[in-house]
Amino acid sequence: MSEPKENVLMEKIVSLCKRRGFVYQSSEIYGGINGFWDYGPLGAELKRNVKEQWWKTIVHHRDDVAGLEATIIMHPKIWEASGHVATFTDPMCDCLLTKKRFRADQVEAQSGTAYHYEGAEDPETVTCRDPFSVLLPPGKPPESARKVAKEFYQQRGVSNPTLIGERTEKLEGTTRYNPENGAQLTERKPFNLMFKTYVGPTATEADVAYLRPETAQAIFAQFKNVHETARQKVPFGIGQMGKAFRNEVTPRNFTFRSREFEQMELEFFIKPDEAVEALAGSVAKAADNAWQGEPQADWGWEVWHKYWVEQRIRFYEGIGLTRDCFEEYWQKPEELAHYARACVDILYKFPFGTQELEGIAARGDFDLAQHEKHSGKTMGVFDEELRAAWGKLDEAKKAAMQAKFIADKTAAGLKKGATEADAKVQAEAEAKVYFDKLAKGQYIPHVIEPSAGVDRLILALLANAYSELTTTDEKGKSETRVVMKFHPRIAPVKVGIFPLLKNKPELVAKAKAVRDLLRPHMTVFYDDGGAIGRRYARQDEAGTPFGVTIDFDTLGEKPELLDTVTLRDRDTQQQTRVAIQDLLGLLLPKVR
RNA sequence: GCGAGCGUAGCUCAGCCUGGUAGAGCGUCACCUUGCCAAGGUGAAUGUCGAGGGUUCGAAUCCCUUCGCUCGCUCCA
């Protein structure tokens, strides 16, 4: 058994996916469409299984999570509140000379003399009338501007350019030129990563809506409804799976970065640490590994965060991805988005590099607070016990909590660039509002967000399952075949069913009876085509973990083996003799 | 969006330079044969050579455009 490396491996996986019907390019007969992929018969089963495992693990097998299935198009104000309208729009421009791309808002301001040209000519070739200009910092000779301009016109086909219409202009603080070479940049082009559409027949600016770039915001928007109808109390979570859309600049690496993709997201709402402290007396420390057990009343956000990281990794282990497939990346404080307190990326070691499979962020109360602000509807919850507990708290403890809150908020304000005095005044005002509400038992829940990409996970599972088996026959001819070692829980087909020979009606009839016995409980594939070894090999390539072969002993050639079959294990190729009546009881626990 | 490379049967690829009307291996399907790991035999299907246009008597081959893929730049809340 060997593991092929790098792009070769990726190419093999892509090829297998097409050949066996895991993944096809979308719209292939029309030449394909960049960043969109379809799942074929085996891929569709695989994906269903993965999603079902997630839903079972996150929603069904827990008391404290409820499900949601929201629309893809939502009120556009949701994306203003979430920040996506602002942050997903990056103005870009390119250097006219080197074509290098810049974020227009990140080009440093420069001053100097701009040399403008109307074009260039060369009597022997052509004349170019495209205007161009070059910015020179103070003190540089005009000749260097002309050199850059000539290069520009040479690129445009004027092989020996004479510049036309040079004029100069003093500029202060301009961002229209490439700081590296002084060449003019193109006009700014806005680049919005959200897919835009129109709701209703008129298609005016007033009708603009977006396809959701993440499923999470629907959960925040429906938080109040779910909280009231699901009879859940904080801490509790809302899980959702569904399609999301991002107009990625560069879809890459097969299905890894697609423009239409599916997410599995949980928003787990928790009490703010101050409420936990008031209720439980203290907030548990994350360092003591308490987070590996059952949730406790004294868990603050740090412990909950670690708890979910561990839960998620256990989920991956449950579908065949061992811990050594992953790297955990704890984002450094300076890398965190402004609303996040901590974020862990679970990275999978893909053949093309180690890349993010899931992000688990501790987001504070940012999202719900934003929606409260933008919608005008309260997102807070009321907790009777908290009100009572707060009333019994001694004043020293309250004062200590407030002091810490103010110190943290002040530090955050300073980081955003406020003066120390302003930050302090602001923090004190926030503290007053916050603690007044807390005393009444009111708060906006904080949230831990484990957010996973389904399609990325599918790709990880494909890469993880891929293995090659080289066999050499007695003639010395060696052959390499592919075995997809999916965990039985996610394997598209659970069991292949084969009559040893197809020209013996008794074998065929018995095999079909076994198929009908198992089919109500798991995916089966009946195959009577070709030699038995070939059928095993075909199922190995599809990742089918078990094979059942009906032979003459099944029919009672050896009376003691009547109604037994051989059960073949995909990974070991071992065969065991099993009574037909025991098959279901043996297989079912392994595939569920 | 820019640059480079690539696109021929379901898959992997040859043919392209030097135009003459498309091939191999594997797979698929049918039949025969089958006695547990891609066995053998016989037969068959499958390509508007990524698409469009141009040059030419004639284009998979030369030229232009376009779409897709890969890599790099850029982007990735």
XYZ file of C-alpha atoms (C1' of nucleotides) in Angstrom:
669
model
C 0.000 0.000 0.000
C 1.492 3.348 -0.934
C 0.366 6.954 -0.759
C 0.998 8.962 -3.901
C 2.102 12.524 -3.317
C 1.025 16.050 -4.152
C -0.582 17.120 -7.407
C -0.211 13.669 -8.856
C -2.460 12.462 -6.084
C -4.868 15.332 -6.650
C -5.031 14.514 -10.356
C -5.748 10.910 -9.573
C -8.511 11.870 -7.191
C -10.111 14.237 -9.687
C -9.908 11.578 -12.356
C -11.423 8.921 -10.106
C -14.210 11.289 -9.075
C -15.193 11.779 -12.680
C -14.750 8.154 -13.684
C -16.719 6.671 -10.838
C -19.330 9.381 -10.470
C -18.340 11.208 -7.306
C -17.929 14.694 -8.738
C -18.520 16.156 -12.187
C -17.879 19.614 -13.427
C -21.109 21.597 -13.504
C -22.598 22.255 -16.961
C -19.837 20.225 -18.522
C -21.502 19.755 -21.911
C -21.487 23.536 -22.317
C -17.822 23.798 -21.430
C -18.237 23.971 -17.674
C -18.634 26.951 -15.393
C -15.798 28.038 -13.180
C -16.237 27.342 -9.499
C -19.296 25.108 -9.698
C -19.388 21.333 -9.241
C -22.001 18.592 -9.291
C -22.070 15.410 -7.257
C -22.703 12.217 -9.208
C -24.406 9.094 -7.860
C -21.634 8.087 -5.446
C -20.840 11.661 -4.449
C -24.484 12.403 -3.709
C -24.656 9.432 -1.349
C -21.394 10.395 0.321
C -22.559 13.949 0.866
C -25.930 12.874 2.227
C -24.213 10.581 4.689
C -21.848 13.284 5.882
C -24.657 15.776 6.366
C -26.770 13.213 8.138
C -23.923 12.410 10.530
C -23.488 16.089 11.311
C -27.187 16.664 11.874
C -27.461 13.600 14.089
C -24.389 14.532 16.112
C -25.157 18.216 16.480
C -28.951 18.297 16.624
C -30.547 14.895 17.308
C -28.130 13.473 19.837
C -28.129 16.566 22.037
C -30.745 18.137 24.248
C -29.421 21.625 23.814
C -29.453 22.208 20.042
C -32.381 22.894 17.731
C -32.394 22.910 13.944
C -33.250 25.617 11.436
C -33.685 25.702 7.681
C -33.762 29.261 6.427
C -34.014 30.773 2.952
C -31.018 31.587 0.834
C -32.298 35.043 -0.063
C -33.032 37.199 2.933
C -33.707 40.826 3.677
C -30.702 42.781 2.391
C -30.406 44.655 5.680
C -29.185 41.420 7.255
C -25.997 41.791 5.255
C -25.629 45.421 6.229
C -25.963 44.478 9.897
C -23.511 41.591 9.562
C -20.977 43.786 7.830
C -20.898 41.803 4.604
C -22.070 44.639 2.367
C -19.183 46.770 3.588
C -16.420 44.213 4.000
C -17.203 42.107 0.976
C -16.715 45.071 -1.312
C -13.068 45.630 -2.037
C -12.141 48.298 -4.550
C -9.338 46.993 -6.726
C -7.064 48.411 -9.364
C -4.195 47.153 -11.497
C -0.838 48.572 -12.445
C -1.049 49.466 -16.140
C 2.556 48.445 -16.664
C 3.105 45.281 -14.626
C -0.588 44.259 -14.277
C -0.015 43.737 -10.594
C -3.273 43.992 -8.649
C -3.766 46.291 -5.683
C -6.475 46.797 -3.132
C -7.266 50.411 -3.988
C -7.791 51.273 -0.339
C -4.364 49.931 0.585
C -2.243 51.870 -1.910
C -0.047 54.255 0.039
C -0.488 57.965 -0.647
C 2.362 59.575 -2.593
C 3.416 63.027 -3.675
C 5.495 64.163 -6.609
C 5.319 65.200 -10.221
C 3.034 63.370 -12.628
C 4.172 63.132 -16.254
C 1.141 62.777 -18.517
C 1.302 61.466 -22.076
C -1.330 61.401 -24.805
C 0.228 58.489 -26.624
C 3.297 57.403 -28.560
C 4.216 56.871 -32.184
C 6.682 54.978 -34.282
C 6.619 55.817 -38.011
C 7.608 52.283 -38.910
C 4.963 50.500 -36.882
C 1.897 52.057 -35.322
C 0.668 54.952 -33.261
C -0.910 54.369 -29.890
C -3.308 57.015 -28.557
C -3.854 55.550 -25.091
C -3.146 58.153 -22.436
C -0.691 57.192 -19.714
C 1.074 58.897 -16.879
C 3.891 58.301 -14.464
C 4.441 59.745 -11.007
C 7.973 60.710 -10.046
C 8.952 61.407 -6.459
C 10.630 64.800 -5.937
C 14.191 64.992 -7.249
C 14.020 62.226 -9.854
C 15.031 63.186 -13.410
C 12.221 63.390 -16.031
C 14.094 60.793 -18.084
C 13.072 58.025 -15.685
C 9.384 58.875 -16.217
C 9.915 58.718 -19.982
C 11.589 55.353 -19.641
C 8.582 53.903 -17.818
C 6.185 55.453 -20.350
C 8.153 54.011 -23.265
C 8.003 50.587 -21.711
C 4.234 50.988 -21.450
C 3.868 51.891 -25.132
C 6.221 49.137 -26.205
C 3.885 46.689 -24.509
C 1.122 48.160 -26.613
C 2.952 47.411 -29.857
C 4.902 50.623 -30.481
C 8.335 49.087 -30.790
C 10.380 52.302 -30.922
C 8.112 54.855 -29.256
C 8.325 58.625 -29.478
C 6.204 60.057 -26.672
C 3.443 62.509 -27.563
C 2.098 65.457 -25.555
C 4.163 65.344 -22.395
C 2.921 67.650 -19.653
C 3.590 67.712 -15.921
C 1.462 68.223 -12.848
C 2.290 68.465 -9.142
C 0.304 65.997 -7.051
C -0.080 65.614 -3.271
C -1.257 62.481 -1.516
C -2.416 60.611 -4.621
C -3.160 56.898 -4.611
C -3.502 56.572 -8.375
C 0.065 55.360 -8.996
C 1.960 52.160 -8.321
C 4.321 52.942 -5.421
C 6.862 50.464 -6.808
C 7.419 51.909 -10.272
C 5.344 55.096 -10.513
C 3.135 53.723 -13.287
C -0.486 54.775 -13.438
C -3.088 52.430 -11.964
C -6.381 51.562 -13.633
C -9.642 53.053 -12.418
C -10.941 51.532 -9.199
C -13.217 48.612 -9.791
C -15.480 47.526 -6.972
C -15.392 43.809 -6.345
C -18.285 42.465 -4.331
C -17.998 38.913 -3.213
C -21.744 38.499 -2.719
C -23.955 37.358 -5.576
C -26.492 40.048 -6.279
C -29.992 39.487 -7.540
C -33.318 41.260 -7.706
C -36.488 40.376 -5.879
C -39.640 41.125 -7.824
C -40.160 42.007 -11.459
C -38.735 45.516 -11.645
C -35.041 44.883 -11.031
C -34.244 48.359 -9.753
C -31.701 49.257 -7.086
C -34.521 49.141 -4.532
C -35.094 45.459 -5.316
C -31.514 44.322 -4.766
C -31.021 41.232 -2.654
C -28.121 38.870 -2.152
C -27.628 35.136 -2.134
C -26.376 34.424 1.368
C -22.574 34.251 1.677
C -22.949 32.216 4.882
C -25.772 30.414 6.615
C -24.956 31.820 10.048
C -26.774 35.130 9.736
C -30.142 33.428 9.316
C -29.603 31.835 12.698
C -28.982 35.200 14.322
C -31.943 36.737 12.529
C -34.225 33.948 13.757
C -32.685 33.726 17.210
C -35.680 35.206 19.024
C -38.171 32.942 17.279
C -36.217 29.765 17.926
C -35.540 30.736 21.515
C -39.230 31.221 22.148
C -40.580 28.219 20.251
C -37.964 25.544 20.956
C -38.383 25.811 24.755
C -34.641 26.200 25.108
C -32.753 28.226 27.671
C -29.257 29.622 27.269
C -26.901 27.844 26.878
C -28.320 26.297 23.744
C -27.503 26.158 20.061
C -29.133 26.430 16.654
C -27.759 24.305 13.841
C -28.265 24.769 10.143
C -26.972 23.247 6.934
C -27.388 24.752 3.545
C -26.037 26.360 0.435
C -24.048 29.559 0.513
C -22.604 31.582 -2.343
C -19.482 33.633 -2.728
C -18.209 35.163 -5.895
C -14.645 34.036 -5.214
C -11.919 35.809 -7.121
C -10.137 32.561 -7.810
C -11.907 29.245 -7.422
C -9.105 26.739 -6.896
C -8.140 23.236 -5.959
C -11.018 21.215 -7.377
C -14.059 21.675 -5.141
C -12.099 23.252 -2.294
C -12.988 26.835 -3.124
C -16.279 26.832 -4.988
C -18.638 29.702 -5.679
C -21.658 27.683 -4.650
C -21.006 25.541 -1.619
C -22.654 24.075 1.415
C -22.072 24.845 5.051
C -22.884 23.139 8.310
C -23.023 25.777 10.972
C -23.832 25.797 14.643
C -24.361 28.944 16.638
C -24.121 27.973 20.274
C -25.438 30.709 22.561
C -23.971 31.061 26.023
C -24.270 33.390 28.973
C -21.718 36.178 29.244
C -19.032 35.438 31.828
C -20.413 38.026 34.265
C -23.755 36.188 34.329
C -21.998 32.845 34.820
C -20.027 34.298 37.704
C -23.136 35.714 39.340
C -24.955 32.397 39.036
C -22.198 29.865 39.703
C -19.950 31.911 41.967
C -16.958 31.608 39.669
C -16.013 30.964 36.051
C -14.199 27.700 35.283
C -10.701 27.922 33.902
C -10.041 26.423 30.497
C -6.712 24.955 31.478
C -7.987 22.134 33.670
C -9.451 20.046 30.799
C -12.904 20.282 32.375
C -14.129 20.967 28.826
C -13.695 17.335 27.878
C -16.593 16.276 30.090
C -20.267 17.191 30.168
C -21.140 20.902 30.074
C -21.207 22.565 33.478
C -22.958 25.613 34.842
C -19.710 27.430 35.596
C -18.355 27.328 32.048
C -17.456 30.695 30.605
C -16.821 31.362 26.935
C -13.257 30.040 26.992
C -14.271 26.636 28.261
C -17.228 26.436 25.909
C -14.958 27.323 23.025
C -12.494 24.563 23.850
C -15.348 22.170 24.421
C -16.642 22.736 20.900
C -13.210 22.387 19.352
C -12.932 19.001 21.035
C -16.472 18.001 20.033
C -15.801 18.834 16.431
C -12.575 16.867 16.283
C -14.364 13.887 17.803
C -16.966 14.223 15.074
C -14.255 13.998 12.435
C -12.777 10.965 14.160
C -16.190 9.366 14.005
C -16.171 9.511 10.224
C -12.662 8.263 9.736
C -10.397 11.308 9.936
C -7.840 10.692 12.639
C -6.326 13.483 14.699
C -3.050 13.320 12.825
C -4.872 14.463 9.635
C -5.380 17.843 11.243
C -3.607 20.871 12.440
C -5.278 23.165 14.915
C -4.481 26.775 14.298
C -5.280 29.168 17.103
C -5.444 32.592 15.547
C -3.159 35.129 17.122
C -4.788 38.123 18.821
C -3.693 40.472 16.029
C -5.208 38.206 13.342
C -8.645 38.054 14.915
C -11.522 39.881 13.322
C -12.627 42.763 15.530
C -15.700 40.889 16.769
C -13.931 37.624 17.617
C -12.439 36.792 20.998
C -10.764 33.632 19.796
C -10.823 31.543 16.656
C -9.463 28.096 15.960
C -9.087 26.812 12.455
C -9.201 23.074 12.036
C -6.907 22.498 9.104
C -6.798 19.334 7.056
C -3.612 18.222 5.340
C -4.886 18.239 1.766
C -2.627 17.006 -1.039
C -2.364 20.613 -2.255
C -1.564 22.010 1.176
C -2.869 22.303 4.699
C -6.131 24.193 4.465
C -9.103 25.189 6.572
C -11.879 22.668 7.019
C -13.717 24.318 9.860
C -13.426 27.490 11.899
C -14.572 27.620 15.502
C -14.928 31.202 16.614
C -15.887 32.723 19.912
C -17.752 35.787 18.690
C -18.951 37.472 21.881
C -22.314 39.159 21.454
C -21.321 40.976 18.280
C -23.809 39.387 15.887
C -26.916 39.602 17.996
C -26.000 43.125 19.129
C -25.601 44.182 15.484
C -29.031 42.832 14.610
C -30.512 44.527 17.654
C -29.004 47.791 16.488
C -30.059 47.461 12.837
C -33.495 45.930 13.304
C -34.509 47.839 16.403
C -35.781 44.566 17.906
C -34.339 43.425 21.195
C -32.115 40.353 20.960
C -31.667 40.020 24.704
C -32.979 37.210 26.872
C -34.387 37.398 30.379
C -33.199 35.048 33.106
C -35.160 34.961 36.351
C -32.426 33.076 38.207
C -29.825 35.583 37.135
C -31.896 38.453 38.507
C -32.257 36.687 41.848
C -28.573 35.732 41.955
C -27.471 39.242 41.111
C -29.544 40.620 43.972
C -27.648 38.414 46.418
C -24.205 39.309 45.079
C -22.020 41.306 47.462
C -21.007 44.778 46.372
C -17.270 44.073 46.288
C -17.750 41.337 43.735
C -19.969 43.528 41.549
C -17.402 46.306 41.721
C -14.587 43.932 40.762
C -16.562 42.658 37.765
C -17.352 46.166 36.623
C -13.750 47.246 36.973
C -12.598 44.329 34.845
C -15.294 45.012 32.240
C -14.263 48.663 32.011
C -10.582 47.775 31.776
C -11.241 45.292 28.926
C -13.468 47.712 27.004
C -10.981 50.530 27.448
C -8.197 48.372 26.092
C -10.385 47.460 23.110
C -11.144 51.134 22.505
C -7.453 52.015 22.578
C -6.732 49.296 20.058
C -9.246 50.877 17.689
C -7.343 54.150 17.975
C -9.400 56.103 20.529
C -7.619 58.320 23.058
C -7.295 56.924 26.558
C -9.787 59.408 28.003
C -12.372 58.768 25.281
C -11.984 55.021 25.552
C -12.507 55.149 29.288
C -15.606 57.372 29.086
C -17.070 55.111 26.406
C -16.284 51.958 28.403
C -17.882 53.348 31.531
C -21.045 54.249 29.639
C -21.223 50.741 28.189
C -20.627 49.216 31.596
C -23.500 51.184 33.094
C -25.976 49.978 30.449
C -24.645 46.412 30.568
C -24.659 45.959 34.344
C -28.035 47.686 34.772
C -29.504 45.101 32.426
C -27.649 42.226 34.049
C -29.102 43.240 37.425
C -32.556 42.878 35.857
C -31.631 39.428 34.535
C -31.227 40.652 30.966
C -28.345 40.094 28.587
C -27.529 39.457 24.949
C -26.144 35.908 24.650
C -22.607 35.371 23.472
C -21.930 32.822 20.795
C -19.518 30.041 19.883
C -19.613 29.296 16.164
C -18.347 25.996 14.764
C -18.656 26.539 11.037
C -17.730 23.753 8.611
C -17.723 23.468 4.838
C -19.458 20.325 3.609
C -17.758 20.235 0.229
C -14.341 20.741 1.763
C -15.049 17.895 4.112
C -16.101 15.694 1.196
C -12.828 16.517 -0.514
C -10.902 15.726 2.662
C -12.727 12.418 2.954
C -11.959 11.564 -0.660
C -8.290 12.403 -0.194
C -8.146 10.526 3.086
C -9.827 7.450 1.639
C -7.689 7.264 -1.484
C -5.151 4.473 -1.445
C -3.539 2.245 -3.996
C -2.953 -1.475 -3.890
C -0.411 -3.027 -6.203
C -0.664 -6.734 -6.882
C 1.590 -8.955 -8.941
C 0.209 -12.104 -10.501
C 2.062 -15.346 -11.105
C 3.125 -14.169 -14.559
C 4.880 -11.255 -12.881
C 2.439 -8.720 -14.272
C 1.664 -6.123 -11.645
C -1.426 -4.028 -11.470
C -2.344 -1.061 -9.358
C -5.891 -0.613 -8.248
C -7.556 2.035 -6.164
C -9.223 1.337 -2.848
C -11.335 4.115 -1.344
C -11.173 3.458 2.372
C -14.220 5.366 3.535
C -15.448 4.856 7.058
C -18.493 2.559 6.780
C -20.684 5.303 8.225
C -20.125 7.589 5.255
C -19.419 5.079 2.479
C -21.827 5.698 -0.432
C -22.605 1.991 -0.759
C -22.437 -0.153 2.365
C -22.427 -3.605 0.900
C -21.937 -5.211 -2.498
C -23.886 -8.390 -3.180
C -22.534 -10.945 -5.612
C -23.678 -14.327 -6.841
C -20.446 -16.218 -7.436
C -21.595 -17.087 -10.939
C -24.368 -15.544 -12.903
C -25.183 -18.482 -15.153
C -26.550 -20.483 -12.235
C -30.133 -19.336 -11.578
C -30.143 -20.721 -8.018
C -27.183 -18.526 -7.073
C -28.752 -15.466 -8.664
C -32.082 -16.025 -6.929
C -30.419 -16.480 -3.547
C -28.257 -13.397 -4.039
C -31.308 -11.322 -4.879
C -33.011 -12.571 -1.739
C -30.032 -11.402 0.339
C -30.106 -8.051 -1.455
C -33.781 -7.629 -0.621
C -33.106 -8.546 2.994
C -30.487 -5.798 3.438
C -31.779 -3.098 1.128
C -34.392 -1.603 3.474
C -31.647 -0.907 6.015
C -28.628 0.249 4.037
C -27.420 1.091 0.552
C -26.592 -2.069 -1.367
C -25.210 -2.713 -4.837
C -26.043 -5.921 -6.632
C -23.473 -6.942 -9.248
C -23.351 -10.137 -11.267
C -21.149 -8.857 -14.088
C -17.769 -10.448 -14.841
C -15.458 -12.416 -12.611
C -15.784 -12.170 -8.862
C -12.386 -10.496 -8.428
C -13.347 -7.779 -10.843
C -16.534 -7.109 -8.916
C -14.602 -6.831 -5.672
C -12.212 -4.419 -7.332
C -15.040 -2.279 -8.677
C -16.553 -1.976 -5.210
C -13.148 -1.200 -3.699
C -12.926 1.758 -6.026
C -16.353 2.957 -4.946
C -15.323 2.558 -1.322
C -17.870 -0.119 -0.433
C -16.699 -1.522 2.905
C -18.358 -4.941 2.704
C -18.966 -7.579 0.068
C -21.297 -10.525 0.369
C -20.789 -13.479 -1.981
C -23.351 -16.199 -2.468
C -21.737 -19.483 -3.503
C -22.649 -23.145 -3.809
C -22.171 -23.733 -0.095
C -24.872 -21.131 0.504
C -27.193 -23.443 -1.374
C -26.169 -26.394 0.794
C -23.419 -28.135 -1.192
C -21.800 -28.612 2.196
C -24.871 -29.084 4.376
C -23.260 -27.477 7.416
C -22.774 -24.242 5.431
C -26.351 -23.975 4.193
C -27.563 -20.356 4.216
C -24.166 -18.907 4.983
C -22.283 -16.441 2.804
C -18.767 -15.073 2.638
C -18.449 -11.586 4.032
C -15.456 -9.755 2.615
C -13.803 -6.814 4.314
C -12.601 -4.138 1.908
C -9.514 -3.075 3.827
C -8.145 -6.455 4.874
C -9.623 -8.542 2.044
C -10.360 -11.089 4.740
C -13.383 -13.294 4.294
C -15.521 -14.757 7.003
C -18.363 -17.213 6.761
C -21.543 -15.657 8.120
C -25.094 -16.956 8.391
C -27.522 -14.912 6.307
C -29.724 -14.381 9.336
C -26.794 -12.792 11.227
C -25.824 -10.397 8.416
C -28.062 -7.503 9.340
C -27.165 -7.608 13.019
C -23.492 -7.685 12.129
C -23.472 -4.925 9.509
C -25.963 -2.436 10.878
C -23.913 -1.303 13.905
C -20.900 -0.756 11.666
C -22.635 1.474 9.143
C -24.596 3.613 11.584
C -8.501 40.446 -14.040
C -3.014 39.561 -15.673
C 1.009 36.011 -17.051
C 2.538 30.899 -18.278
C 1.094 25.905 -19.530
C -2.752 22.622 -20.995
C -7.671 20.882 -23.496
C -7.957 14.467 -28.705
C -13.079 8.114 -26.692
C -15.729 7.235 -19.867
C -10.189 7.411 -17.949
C -4.733 7.914 -19.216
C -2.505 9.512 -23.435
C -0.163 9.277 -28.878
C -0.872 12.092 -33.397
C 0.196 18.618 -34.035
C 6.547 20.792 -35.244
C 6.503 19.206 -41.296
C -2.065 20.189 -42.954
C -4.496 14.874 -46.542
C -10.165 13.731 -42.988
C -8.299 9.976 -35.820
C -5.424 5.865 -32.886
C -3.532 2.827 -28.431
C -4.081 0.916 -23.507
C -7.529 0.558 -19.756
C -12.635 0.813 -18.812
C -17.953 0.116 -20.555
C -21.829 -3.101 -22.933
C -23.548 -8.027 -25.039
C -22.718 -13.209 -25.513
C -19.727 -17.546 -24.308
C -16.794 -19.298 -20.335
C -16.759 -18.991 -14.987
C -15.703 -22.217 -8.451
C -13.168 -15.924 -4.368
C -9.667 -10.906 -5.622
C -9.426 -6.059 -12.221
C -8.940 -14.344 -15.417
C -9.888 -15.961 -20.911
C -12.508 -15.785 -25.727
C -15.800 -13.396 -29.397
C -18.260 -9.160 -30.780
C -19.899 -4.001 -30.149
C -20.591 1.059 -28.932
C -18.259 5.652 -27.923
C -15.093 11.406 -30.388
C -18.913 17.571 -34.217
C -10.096 16.403 -31.738
C -13.223 22.153 -25.713
C -16.281 25.961 -28.678
C -16.554 29.781 -32.590
C -14.266 32.115 -36.628
C -10.228 32.593 -40.278
C -6.287 30.793 -43.883
C -6.453 26.561 -47.345
C -8.739 22.459 -52.604
C -8.373 20.257 -47.643
C -7.404 21.904 -40.467
C -6.987 17.740 -34.502
C -2.515 19.990 -36.900
C -1.390 26.925 -38.938
C -3.725 31.952 -37.238
C -7.424 34.804 -34.230
C -11.261 34.879 -30.530
C -13.662 32.503 -26.613
C -14.687 28.882 -22.634
C -12.665 25.516 -19.145
C -8.547 23.329 -16.255
C -3.548 23.796 -13.699
C 0.236 26.999 -11.669
C 1.892 32.005 -10.236
C 0.191 37.201 -8.997
C -4.243 39.306 -6.593
C -8.387 37.968 -3.213
C -10.114 34.673 0.626
C -14.929 38.663 5.861
